[in-house]
Tab-separated table of N, CA and C and ligand atoms in Angstrom:
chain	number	residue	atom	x	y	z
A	233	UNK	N	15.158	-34.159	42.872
A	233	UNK	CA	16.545	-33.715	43.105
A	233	UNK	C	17.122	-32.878	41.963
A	234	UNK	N	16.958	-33.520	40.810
A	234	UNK	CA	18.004	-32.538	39.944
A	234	UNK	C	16.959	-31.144	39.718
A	235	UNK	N	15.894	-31.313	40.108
A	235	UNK	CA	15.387	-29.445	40.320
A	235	UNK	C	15.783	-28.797	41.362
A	236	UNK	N	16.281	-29.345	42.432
A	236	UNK	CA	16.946	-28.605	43.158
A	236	UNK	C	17.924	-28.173	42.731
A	237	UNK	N	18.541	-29.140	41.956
A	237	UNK	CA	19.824	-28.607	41.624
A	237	UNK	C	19.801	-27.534	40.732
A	238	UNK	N	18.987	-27.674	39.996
A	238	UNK	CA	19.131	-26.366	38.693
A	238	UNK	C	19.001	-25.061	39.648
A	239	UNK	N	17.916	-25.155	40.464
A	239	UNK	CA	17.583	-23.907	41.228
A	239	UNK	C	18.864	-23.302	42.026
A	240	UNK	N	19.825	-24.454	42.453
A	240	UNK	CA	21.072	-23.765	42.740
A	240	UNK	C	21.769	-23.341	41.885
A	241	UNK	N	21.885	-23.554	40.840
A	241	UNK	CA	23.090	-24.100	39.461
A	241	UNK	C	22.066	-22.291	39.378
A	242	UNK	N	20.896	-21.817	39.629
A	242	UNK	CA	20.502	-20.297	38.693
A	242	UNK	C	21.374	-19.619	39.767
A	243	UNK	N	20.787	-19.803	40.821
A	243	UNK	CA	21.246	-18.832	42.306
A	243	UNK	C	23.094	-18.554	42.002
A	244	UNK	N	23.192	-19.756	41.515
A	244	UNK	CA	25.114	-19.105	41.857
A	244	UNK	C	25.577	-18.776	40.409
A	245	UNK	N	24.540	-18.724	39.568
A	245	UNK	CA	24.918	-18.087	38.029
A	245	UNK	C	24.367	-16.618	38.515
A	246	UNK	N	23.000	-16.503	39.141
A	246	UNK	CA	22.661	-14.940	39.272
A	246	UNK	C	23.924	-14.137	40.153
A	247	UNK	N	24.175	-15.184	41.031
A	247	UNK	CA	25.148	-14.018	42.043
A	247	UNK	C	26.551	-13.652	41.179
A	248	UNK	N	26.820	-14.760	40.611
A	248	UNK	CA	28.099	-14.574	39.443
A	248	UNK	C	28.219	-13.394	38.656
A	249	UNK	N	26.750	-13.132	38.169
A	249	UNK	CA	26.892	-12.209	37.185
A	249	UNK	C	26.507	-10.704	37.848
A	250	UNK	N	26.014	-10.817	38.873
A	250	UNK	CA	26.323	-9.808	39.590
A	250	UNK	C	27.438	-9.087	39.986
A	251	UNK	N	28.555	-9.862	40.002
A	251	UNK	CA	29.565	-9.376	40.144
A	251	UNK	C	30.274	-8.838	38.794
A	252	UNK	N	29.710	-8.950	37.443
A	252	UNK	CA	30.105	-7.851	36.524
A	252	UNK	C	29.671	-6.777	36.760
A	253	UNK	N	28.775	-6.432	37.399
A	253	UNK	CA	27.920	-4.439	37.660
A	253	UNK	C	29.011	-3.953	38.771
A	254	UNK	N	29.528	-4.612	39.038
A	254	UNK	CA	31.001	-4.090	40.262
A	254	UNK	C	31.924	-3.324	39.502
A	255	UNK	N	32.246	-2.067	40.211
A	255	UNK	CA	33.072	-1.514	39.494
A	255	UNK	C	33.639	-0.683	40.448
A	256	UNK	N	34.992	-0.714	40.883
A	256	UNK	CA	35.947	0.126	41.644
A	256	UNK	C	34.992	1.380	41.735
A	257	UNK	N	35.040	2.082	40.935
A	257	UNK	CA	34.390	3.874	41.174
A	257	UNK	C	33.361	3.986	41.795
A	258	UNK	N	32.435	2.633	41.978
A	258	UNK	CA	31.030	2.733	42.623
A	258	UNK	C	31.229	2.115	43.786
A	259	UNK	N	32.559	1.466	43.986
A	259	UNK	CA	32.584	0.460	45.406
A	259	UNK	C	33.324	1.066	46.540
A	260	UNK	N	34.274	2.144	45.882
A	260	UNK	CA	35.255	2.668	46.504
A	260	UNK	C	35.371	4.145	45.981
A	261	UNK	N	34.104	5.214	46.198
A	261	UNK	CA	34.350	6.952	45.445
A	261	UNK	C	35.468	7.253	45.910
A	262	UNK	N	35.536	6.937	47.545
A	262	UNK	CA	36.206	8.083	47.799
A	262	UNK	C	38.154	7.704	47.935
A	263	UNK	N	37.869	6.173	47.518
A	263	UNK	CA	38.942	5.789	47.957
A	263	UNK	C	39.729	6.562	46.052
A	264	UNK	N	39.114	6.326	45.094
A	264	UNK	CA	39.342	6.234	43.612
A	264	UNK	C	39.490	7.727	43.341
A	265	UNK	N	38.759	8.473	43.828
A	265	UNK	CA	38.755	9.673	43.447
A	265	UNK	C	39.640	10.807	44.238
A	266	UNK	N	40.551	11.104	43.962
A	266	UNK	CA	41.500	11.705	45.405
A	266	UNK	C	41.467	13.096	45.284
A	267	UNK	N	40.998	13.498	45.862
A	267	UNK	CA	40.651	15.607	45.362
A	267	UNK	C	41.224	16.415	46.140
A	268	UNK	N	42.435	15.964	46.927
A	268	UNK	CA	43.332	16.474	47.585
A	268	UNK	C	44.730	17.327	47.049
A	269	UNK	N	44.533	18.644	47.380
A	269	UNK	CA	46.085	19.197	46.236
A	269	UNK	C	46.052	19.417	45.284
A	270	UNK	N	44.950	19.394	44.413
A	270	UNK	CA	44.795	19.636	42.864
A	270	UNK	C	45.454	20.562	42.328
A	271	UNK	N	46.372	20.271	41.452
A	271	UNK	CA	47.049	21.311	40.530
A	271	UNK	C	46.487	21.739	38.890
A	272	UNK	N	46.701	22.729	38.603
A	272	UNK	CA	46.549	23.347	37.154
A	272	UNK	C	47.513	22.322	36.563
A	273	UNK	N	48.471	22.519	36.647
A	273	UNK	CA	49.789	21.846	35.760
A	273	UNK	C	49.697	19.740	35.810
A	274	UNK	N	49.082	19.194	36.804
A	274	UNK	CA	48.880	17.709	36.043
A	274	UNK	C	47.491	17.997	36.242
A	275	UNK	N	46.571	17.955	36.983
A	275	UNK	CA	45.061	17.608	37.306
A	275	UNK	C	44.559	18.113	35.991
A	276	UNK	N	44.614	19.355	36.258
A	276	UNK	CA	43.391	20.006	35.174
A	276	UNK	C	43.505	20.311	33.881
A	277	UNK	N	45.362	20.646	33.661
A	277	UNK	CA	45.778	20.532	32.414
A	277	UNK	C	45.418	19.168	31.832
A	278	UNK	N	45.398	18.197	32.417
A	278	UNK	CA	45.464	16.418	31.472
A	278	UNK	C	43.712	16.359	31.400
A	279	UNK	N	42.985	17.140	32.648
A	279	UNK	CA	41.479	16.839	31.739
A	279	UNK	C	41.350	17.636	30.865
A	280	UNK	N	41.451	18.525	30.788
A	280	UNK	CA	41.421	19.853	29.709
A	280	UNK	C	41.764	19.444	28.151
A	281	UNK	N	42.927	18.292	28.571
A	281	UNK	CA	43.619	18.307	27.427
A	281	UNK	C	43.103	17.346	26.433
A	282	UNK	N	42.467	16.135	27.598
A	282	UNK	CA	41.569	15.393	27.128
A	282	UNK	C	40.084	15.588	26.703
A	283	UNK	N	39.682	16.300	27.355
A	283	UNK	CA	38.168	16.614	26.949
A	283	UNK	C	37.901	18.135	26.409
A	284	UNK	N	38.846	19.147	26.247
A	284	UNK	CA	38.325	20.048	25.957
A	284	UNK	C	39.489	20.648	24.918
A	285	UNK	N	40.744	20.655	25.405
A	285	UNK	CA	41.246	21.723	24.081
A	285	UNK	C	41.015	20.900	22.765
A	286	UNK	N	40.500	20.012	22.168
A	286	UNK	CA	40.846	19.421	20.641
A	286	UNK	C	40.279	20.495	19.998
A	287	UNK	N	38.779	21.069	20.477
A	287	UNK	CA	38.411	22.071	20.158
A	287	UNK	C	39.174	23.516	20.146
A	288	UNK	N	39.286	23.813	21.932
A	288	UNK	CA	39.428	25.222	22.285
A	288	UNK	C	40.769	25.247	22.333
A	289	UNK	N	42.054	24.949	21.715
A	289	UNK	CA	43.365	25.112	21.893
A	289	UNK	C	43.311	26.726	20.464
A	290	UNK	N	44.926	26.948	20.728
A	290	UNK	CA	45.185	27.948	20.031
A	290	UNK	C	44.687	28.252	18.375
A	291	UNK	N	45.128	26.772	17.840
A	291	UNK	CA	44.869	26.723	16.676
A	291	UNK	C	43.523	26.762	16.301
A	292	UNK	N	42.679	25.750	17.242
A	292	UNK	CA	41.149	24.617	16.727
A	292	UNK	C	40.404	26.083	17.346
A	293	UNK	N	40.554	26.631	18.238
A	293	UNK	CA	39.329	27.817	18.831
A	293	UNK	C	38.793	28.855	17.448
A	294	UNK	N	39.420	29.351	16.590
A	294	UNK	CA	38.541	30.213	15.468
A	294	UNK	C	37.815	29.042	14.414
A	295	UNK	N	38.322	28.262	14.038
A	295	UNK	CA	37.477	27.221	13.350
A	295	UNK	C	36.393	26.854	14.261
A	296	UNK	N	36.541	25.547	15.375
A	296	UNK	CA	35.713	24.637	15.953
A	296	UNK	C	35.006	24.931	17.573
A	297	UNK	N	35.868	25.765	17.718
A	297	UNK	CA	36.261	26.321	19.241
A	297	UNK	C	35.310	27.555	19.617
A	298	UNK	N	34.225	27.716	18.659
A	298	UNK	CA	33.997	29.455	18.925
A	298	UNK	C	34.929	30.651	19.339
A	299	UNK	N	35.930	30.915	18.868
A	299	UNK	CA	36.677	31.388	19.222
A	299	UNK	C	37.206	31.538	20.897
A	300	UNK	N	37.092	30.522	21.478
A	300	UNK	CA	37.645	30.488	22.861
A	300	UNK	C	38.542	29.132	22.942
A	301	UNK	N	39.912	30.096	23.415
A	301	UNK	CA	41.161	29.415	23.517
A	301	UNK	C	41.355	29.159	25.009
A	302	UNK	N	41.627	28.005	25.492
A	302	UNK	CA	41.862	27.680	26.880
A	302	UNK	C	42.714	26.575	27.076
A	303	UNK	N	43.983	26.950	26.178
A	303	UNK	CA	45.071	26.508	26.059
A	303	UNK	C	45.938	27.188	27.368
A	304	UNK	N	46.470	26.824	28.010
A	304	UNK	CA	47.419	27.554	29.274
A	304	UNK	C	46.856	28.172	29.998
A	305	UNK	N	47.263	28.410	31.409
A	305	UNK	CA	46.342	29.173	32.313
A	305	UNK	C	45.774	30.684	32.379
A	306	UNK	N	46.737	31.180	31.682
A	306	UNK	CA	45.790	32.773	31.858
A	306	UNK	C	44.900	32.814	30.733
A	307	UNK	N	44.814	32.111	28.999
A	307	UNK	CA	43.592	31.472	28.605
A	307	UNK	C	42.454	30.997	29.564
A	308	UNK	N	43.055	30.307	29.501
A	308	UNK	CA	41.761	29.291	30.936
A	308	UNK	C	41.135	30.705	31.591
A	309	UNK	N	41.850	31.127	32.783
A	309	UNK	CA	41.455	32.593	33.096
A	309	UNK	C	40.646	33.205	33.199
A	310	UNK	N	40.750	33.807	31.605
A	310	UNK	CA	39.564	34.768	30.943
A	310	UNK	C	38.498	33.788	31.261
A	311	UNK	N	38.152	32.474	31.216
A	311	UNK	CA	36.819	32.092	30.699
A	311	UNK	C	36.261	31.668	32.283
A	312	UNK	N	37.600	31.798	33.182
A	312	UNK	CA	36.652	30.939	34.655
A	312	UNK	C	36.390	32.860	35.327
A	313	UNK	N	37.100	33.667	35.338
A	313	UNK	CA	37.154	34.820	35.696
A	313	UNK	C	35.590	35.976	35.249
A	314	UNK	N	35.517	34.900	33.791
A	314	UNK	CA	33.375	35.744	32.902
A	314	UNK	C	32.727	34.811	33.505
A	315	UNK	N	33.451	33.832	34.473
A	315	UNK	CA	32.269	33.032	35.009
A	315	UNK	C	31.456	32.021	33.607
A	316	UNK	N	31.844	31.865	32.762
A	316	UNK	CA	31.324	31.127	31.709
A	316	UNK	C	31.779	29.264	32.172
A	317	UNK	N	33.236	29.328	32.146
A	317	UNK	CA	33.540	28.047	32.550
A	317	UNK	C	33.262	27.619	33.416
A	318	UNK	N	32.849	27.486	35.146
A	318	UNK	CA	32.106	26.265	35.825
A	318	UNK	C	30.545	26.063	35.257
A	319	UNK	N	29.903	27.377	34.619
A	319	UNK	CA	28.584	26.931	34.179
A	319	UNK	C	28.612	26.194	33.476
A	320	UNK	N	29.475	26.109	32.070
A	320	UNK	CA	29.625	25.150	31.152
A	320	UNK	C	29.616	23.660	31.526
A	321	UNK	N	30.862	23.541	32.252
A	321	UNK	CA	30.948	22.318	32.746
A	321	UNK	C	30.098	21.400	33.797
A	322	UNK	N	29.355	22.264	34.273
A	322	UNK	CA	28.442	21.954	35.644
A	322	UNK	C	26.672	21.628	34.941
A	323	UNK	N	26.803	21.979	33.742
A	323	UNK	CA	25.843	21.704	32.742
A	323	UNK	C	24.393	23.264	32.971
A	324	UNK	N	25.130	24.423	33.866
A	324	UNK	CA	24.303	25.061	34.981
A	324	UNK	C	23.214	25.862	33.296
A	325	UNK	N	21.688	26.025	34.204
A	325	UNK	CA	20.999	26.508	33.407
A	325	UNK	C	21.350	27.756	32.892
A	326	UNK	N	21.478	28.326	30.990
A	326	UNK	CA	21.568	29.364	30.897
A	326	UNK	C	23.659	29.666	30.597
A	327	UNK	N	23.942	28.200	30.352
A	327	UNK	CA	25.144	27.840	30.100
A	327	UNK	C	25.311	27.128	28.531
A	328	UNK	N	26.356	26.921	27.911
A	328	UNK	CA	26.224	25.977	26.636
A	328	UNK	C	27.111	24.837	27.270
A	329	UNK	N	26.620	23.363	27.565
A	329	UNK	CA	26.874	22.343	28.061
A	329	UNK	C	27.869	22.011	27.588
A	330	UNK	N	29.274	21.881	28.338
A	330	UNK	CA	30.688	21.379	27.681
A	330	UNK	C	30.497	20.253	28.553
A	331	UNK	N	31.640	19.278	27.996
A	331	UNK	CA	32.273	19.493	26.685
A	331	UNK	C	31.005	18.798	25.600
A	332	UNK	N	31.067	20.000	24.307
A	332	UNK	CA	29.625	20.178	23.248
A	332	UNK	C	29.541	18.928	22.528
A	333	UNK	N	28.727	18.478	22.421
A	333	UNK	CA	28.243	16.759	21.724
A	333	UNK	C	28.527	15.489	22.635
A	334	UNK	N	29.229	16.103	23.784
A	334	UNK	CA	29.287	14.707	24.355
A	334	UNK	C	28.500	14.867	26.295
A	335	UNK	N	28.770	14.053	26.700
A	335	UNK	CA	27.882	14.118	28.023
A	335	UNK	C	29.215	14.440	28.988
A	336	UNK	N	27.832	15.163	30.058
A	336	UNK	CA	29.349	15.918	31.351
A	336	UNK	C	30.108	14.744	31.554
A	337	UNK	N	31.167	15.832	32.350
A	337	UNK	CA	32.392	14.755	32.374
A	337	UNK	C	32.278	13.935	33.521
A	338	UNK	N	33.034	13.177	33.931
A	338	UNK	CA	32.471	12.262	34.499
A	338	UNK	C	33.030	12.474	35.910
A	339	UNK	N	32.359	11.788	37.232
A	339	UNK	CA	31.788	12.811	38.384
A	339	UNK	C	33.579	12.848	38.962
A	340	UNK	N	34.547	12.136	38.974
A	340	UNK	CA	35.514	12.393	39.413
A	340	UNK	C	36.317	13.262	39.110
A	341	UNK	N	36.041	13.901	37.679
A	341	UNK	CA	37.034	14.529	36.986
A	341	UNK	C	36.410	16.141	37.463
A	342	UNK	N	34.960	15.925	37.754
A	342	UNK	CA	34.145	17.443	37.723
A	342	UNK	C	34.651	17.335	39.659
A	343	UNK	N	34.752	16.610	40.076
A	343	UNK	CA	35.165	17.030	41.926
A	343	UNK	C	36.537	17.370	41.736
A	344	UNK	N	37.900	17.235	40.906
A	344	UNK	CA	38.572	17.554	41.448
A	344	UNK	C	39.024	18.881	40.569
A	345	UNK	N	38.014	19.538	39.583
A	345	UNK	CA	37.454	20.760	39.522
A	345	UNK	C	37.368	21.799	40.588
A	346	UNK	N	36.012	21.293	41.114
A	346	UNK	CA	35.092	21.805	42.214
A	346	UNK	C	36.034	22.053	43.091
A	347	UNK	N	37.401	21.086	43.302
A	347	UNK	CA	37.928	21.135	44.861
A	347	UNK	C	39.089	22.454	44.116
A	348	UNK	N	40.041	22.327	42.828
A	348	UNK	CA	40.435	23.476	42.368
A	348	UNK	C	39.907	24.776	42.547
A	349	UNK	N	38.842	24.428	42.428
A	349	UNK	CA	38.096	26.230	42.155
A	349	UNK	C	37.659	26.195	43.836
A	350	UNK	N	37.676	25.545	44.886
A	350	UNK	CA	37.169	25.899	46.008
A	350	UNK	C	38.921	26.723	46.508
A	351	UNK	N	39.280	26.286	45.844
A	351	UNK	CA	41.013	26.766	46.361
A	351	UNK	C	41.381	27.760	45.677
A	352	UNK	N	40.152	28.357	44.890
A	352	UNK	CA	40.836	29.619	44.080
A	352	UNK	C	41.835	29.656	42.549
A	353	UNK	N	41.438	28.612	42.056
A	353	UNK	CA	41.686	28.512	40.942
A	353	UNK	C	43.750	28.984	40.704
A	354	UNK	N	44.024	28.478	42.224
A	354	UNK	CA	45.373	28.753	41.678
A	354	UNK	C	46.412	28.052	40.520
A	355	UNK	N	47.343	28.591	40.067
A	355	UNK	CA	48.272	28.574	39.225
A	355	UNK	C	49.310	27.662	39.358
A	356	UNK	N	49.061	26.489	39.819
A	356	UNK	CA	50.408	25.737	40.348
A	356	UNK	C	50.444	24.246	40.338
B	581	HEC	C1	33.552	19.548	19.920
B	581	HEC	C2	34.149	20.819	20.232
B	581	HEC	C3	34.133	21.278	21.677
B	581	HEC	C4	34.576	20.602	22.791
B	581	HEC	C5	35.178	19.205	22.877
B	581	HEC	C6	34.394	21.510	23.912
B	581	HEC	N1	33.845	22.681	23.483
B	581	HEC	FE1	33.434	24.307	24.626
B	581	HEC	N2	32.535	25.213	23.058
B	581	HEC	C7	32.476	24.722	21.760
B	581	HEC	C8	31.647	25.607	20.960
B	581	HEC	C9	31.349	25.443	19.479
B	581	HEC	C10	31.183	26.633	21.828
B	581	HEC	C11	30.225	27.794	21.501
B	581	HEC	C12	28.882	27.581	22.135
B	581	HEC	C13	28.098	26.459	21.510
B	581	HEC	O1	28.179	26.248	20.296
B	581	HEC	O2	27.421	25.734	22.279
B	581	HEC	C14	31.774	26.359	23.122
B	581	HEC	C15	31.582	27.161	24.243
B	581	HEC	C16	32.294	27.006	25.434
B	581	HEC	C17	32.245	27.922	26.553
B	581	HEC	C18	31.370	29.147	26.667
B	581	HEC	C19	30.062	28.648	27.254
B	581	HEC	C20	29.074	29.714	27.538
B	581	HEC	O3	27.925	29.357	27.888
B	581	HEC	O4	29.402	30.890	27.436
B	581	HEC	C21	33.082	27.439	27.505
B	581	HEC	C22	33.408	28.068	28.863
B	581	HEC	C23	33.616	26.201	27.013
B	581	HEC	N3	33.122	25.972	25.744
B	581	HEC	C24	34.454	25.379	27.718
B	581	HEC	C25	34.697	24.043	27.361
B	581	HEC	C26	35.298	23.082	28.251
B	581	HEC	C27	35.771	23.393	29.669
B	581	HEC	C28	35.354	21.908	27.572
B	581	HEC	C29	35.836	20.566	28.064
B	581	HEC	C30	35.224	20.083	29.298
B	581	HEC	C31	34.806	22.141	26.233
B	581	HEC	N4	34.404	23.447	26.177
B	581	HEC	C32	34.740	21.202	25.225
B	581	HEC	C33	33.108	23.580	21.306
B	581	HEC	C34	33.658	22.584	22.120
Protein backbone atom coordinates (compact mmCIF):
# COMPACT_ATOMS: atom_id res chain seq x y z
CA UNK A 1 0.00 0.00 0.00
CA UNK A 2 2.13 2.86 0.90
CA UNK A 3 3.86 2.23 -2.73
CA UNK A 4 0.90 2.89 -4.14
CA UNK A 5 0.69 5.69 -2.49
CA UNK A 6 3.97 7.31 -3.31
CA UNK A 7 3.23 6.45 -6.99
CA UNK A 8 0.21 8.73 -6.58
CA UNK A 9 1.81 11.30 -4.18
CA UNK A 10 4.63 11.46 -7.89
CA UNK A 11 1.59 11.52 -10.44
CA UNK A 12 -0.09 14.59 -8.70
CA UNK A 13 3.41 16.29 -7.94
CA UNK A 14 4.25 15.67 -11.87
CA UNK A 15 0.88 17.12 -13.00
CA UNK A 16 1.39 20.08 -10.40
CA UNK A 17 4.41 21.12 -11.79
CA UNK A 18 3.26 21.05 -15.03
CA UNK A 19 1.23 23.62 -14.53
CA UNK A 20 4.29 26.09 -14.03
CA UNK A 21 5.24 25.70 -18.11
CA UNK A 22 1.58 27.39 -18.50
CA UNK A 23 1.73 30.59 -19.60
CA UNK A 24 -1.16 32.93 -20.93
CA UNK A 25 0.87 33.77 -24.37
CA UNK A 26 1.15 30.04 -25.20
CA UNK A 27 -2.47 29.13 -24.00
CA UNK A 28 -4.25 31.97 -25.41
CA UNK A 29 -1.95 33.80 -28.82
CA UNK A 30 -4.60 35.00 -30.16
CA UNK A 31 -6.65 35.94 -27.39
CA UNK A 32 -3.16 38.01 -25.72
CA UNK A 33 -1.95 39.34 -28.71
CA UNK A 34 -4.52 41.85 -30.32
CA UNK A 35 -3.17 43.17 -33.84
CA UNK A 36 -6.20 44.94 -34.62
CA UNK A 37 -5.88 48.96 -35.36
CA UNK A 38 -2.33 49.35 -34.69
CA UNK A 39 -1.18 52.80 -34.30
CA UNK A 40 2.33 54.62 -34.68
CA UNK A 41 1.47 56.90 -31.72
CA UNK A 42 0.78 53.99 -28.71
CA UNK A 43 1.67 50.49 -30.48
CA UNK A 44 4.84 51.14 -32.11
CA UNK A 45 6.01 54.26 -30.53
CA UNK A 46 6.03 52.26 -26.80
CA UNK A 47 7.95 49.24 -28.62
CA UNK A 48 10.34 51.43 -30.26
CA UNK A 49 10.75 53.18 -27.23
CA UNK A 50 11.39 50.20 -25.37
CA UNK A 51 13.57 48.20 -27.46
CA UNK A 52 15.08 50.41 -29.83
CA UNK A 53 15.51 54.22 -29.41
CA UNK A 54 18.04 53.95 -26.13
CA UNK A 55 20.29 53.55 -28.95
CA UNK A 56 18.71 55.20 -32.16
CA UNK A 57 16.99 58.38 -30.55
CA UNK A 58 18.23 61.90 -31.48
CA UNK A 59 20.89 62.21 -29.10
CA UNK A 60 22.29 58.20 -28.63
CA UNK A 61 22.21 57.65 -32.84
CA UNK A 62 25.93 59.42 -33.63
CA UNK A 63 27.56 57.82 -30.57
CA UNK A 64 25.73 54.20 -30.16
CA UNK A 65 23.11 54.33 -32.81
CA UNK A 66 25.24 54.25 -36.05
CA UNK A 67 24.05 57.23 -36.88
CA UNK A 68 20.34 56.26 -37.40
CA UNK A 69 17.75 58.25 -35.59
CA UNK A 70 14.21 56.74 -35.38
CA UNK A 71 12.98 58.96 -32.96
CA UNK A 72 9.34 60.21 -34.44
CA UNK A 73 7.75 59.11 -37.48
CA UNK A 74 9.22 60.66 -40.47
CA UNK A 75 12.75 59.42 -38.71
CA UNK A 76 11.27 56.05 -38.54
CA UNK A 77 10.38 56.72 -42.33
CA UNK A 78 13.63 57.09 -43.84
CA UNK A 79 14.64 53.66 -42.44
CA UNK A 80 11.19 51.56 -43.27
CA UNK A 81 10.95 53.55 -46.79
CA UNK A 82 15.41 52.03 -47.62
CA UNK A 83 13.63 49.04 -46.66
CA UNK A 84 16.41 48.49 -43.95
CA UNK A 85 13.89 48.38 -41.00
CA UNK A 86 11.51 45.20 -41.44
CA UNK A 87 14.84 43.34 -42.47
CA UNK A 88 16.41 44.32 -39.31
CA UNK A 89 13.77 43.37 -37.20
CA UNK A 90 12.58 40.19 -39.02
CA UNK A 91 16.26 39.04 -38.43
CA UNK A 92 15.95 38.74 -42.72
CA UNK A 93 19.28 37.43 -44.36
CA UNK A 94 21.71 40.21 -45.45
CA UNK A 95 20.19 42.53 -42.61
CA UNK A 96 22.08 43.65 -39.18
CA UNK A 97 19.75 41.82 -36.56
CA UNK A 98 17.88 44.47 -34.29
CA UNK A 99 17.47 45.11 -31.75
CA UNK A 100 21.83 44.59 -31.71
CA UNK A 101 23.03 42.30 -28.67
CA UNK A 102 19.85 41.16 -27.76
CA UNK A 103 17.41 38.46 -29.35
CA UNK A 104 14.30 39.36 -31.81
CA UNK A 105 11.63 40.81 -30.25
CA UNK A 106 9.27 38.86 -29.08
CA UNK A 107 6.53 37.23 -31.47
CA UNK A 108 3.67 39.59 -30.31
CA UNK A 109 5.38 42.72 -30.51
CA UNK A 110 6.91 41.67 -34.24
CA UNK A 111 2.81 40.78 -35.39
CA UNK A 112 1.57 43.90 -34.45
CA UNK A 113 4.46 45.32 -36.66
CA UNK A 114 3.69 43.04 -39.51
CA UNK A 115 -0.11 44.00 -39.15
CA UNK A 116 1.19 48.04 -39.15
CA UNK A 117 3.19 47.67 -42.15
CA UNK A 118 0.40 45.42 -43.87
CA UNK A 119 -1.68 48.76 -43.44
CA UNK A 120 0.95 50.87 -44.88
CA UNK A 121 2.86 52.08 -42.29
CA UNK A 122 0.40 54.84 -41.56
CA UNK A 123 0.90 57.90 -39.35
CA UNK A 124 -1.77 57.75 -36.76
C1 LIG B 1 22.42 48.53 -28.40
C2 LIG B 1 22.14 49.53 -29.39
C3 LIG B 1 21.05 49.24 -30.41
C4 LIG B 1 19.75 48.86 -30.18
C5 LIG B 1 19.06 48.59 -28.85
C6 LIG B 1 19.12 48.78 -31.49
N1 LIG B 1 20.02 49.09 -32.46
FE1 LIG B 1 19.66 49.19 -34.46
N2 LIG B 1 21.62 49.49 -34.83
C7 LIG B 1 22.61 49.65 -33.87
C8 LIG B 1 23.90 49.73 -34.54
C9 LIG B 1 25.24 49.93 -33.86
C10 LIG B 1 23.65 49.58 -35.93
C11 LIG B 1 24.68 49.53 -37.08
C12 LIG B 1 24.80 48.14 -37.64
C13 LIG B 1 25.46 47.18 -36.70
O1 LIG B 1 26.38 47.56 -35.96
O2 LIG B 1 25.01 46.01 -36.66
C14 LIG B 1 22.22 49.45 -36.07
C15 LIG B 1 21.57 49.31 -37.29
C16 LIG B 1 20.18 49.38 -37.45
C17 LIG B 1 19.49 49.41 -38.71
C18 LIG B 1 20.12 49.30 -40.08
C19 LIG B 1 20.19 47.81 -40.37
C20 LIG B 1 20.71 47.47 -41.71
O3 LIG B 1 20.93 46.27 -41.96
O4 LIG B 1 20.89 48.36 -42.54
C21 LIG B 1 18.16 49.49 -38.44
C22 LIG B 1 17.01 49.58 -39.45
C23 LIG B 1 18.01 49.45 -37.02
N3 LIG B 1 19.27 49.40 -36.44
C24 LIG B 1 16.81 49.45 -36.36
C25 LIG B 1 16.68 49.09 -35.01
C26 LIG B 1 15.42 48.76 -34.39
C27 LIG B 1 14.07 48.79 -35.11
C28 LIG B 1 15.69 48.45 -33.10
C29 LIG B 1 14.73 47.98 -32.03
C30 LIG B 1 13.92 46.82 -32.38
C31 LIG B 1 17.13 48.61 -32.89
N4 LIG B 1 17.68 48.97 -34.09
C32 LIG B 1 17.79 48.43 -31.69
C33 LIG B 1 22.41 49.73 -32.51
C34 LIG B 1 21.23 49.37 -31.85
Amino acid sequence: MPRLFLIFALVVLVSFQACYYDNEEELYPNITCNTDNIKYSSDINAILTARCLSCHNAASASSIGAGINLEGYNNLKVWIDNNRFMGAIRHSAGFSPMPKGGSKLPDCELKKIESWANAGFPNN
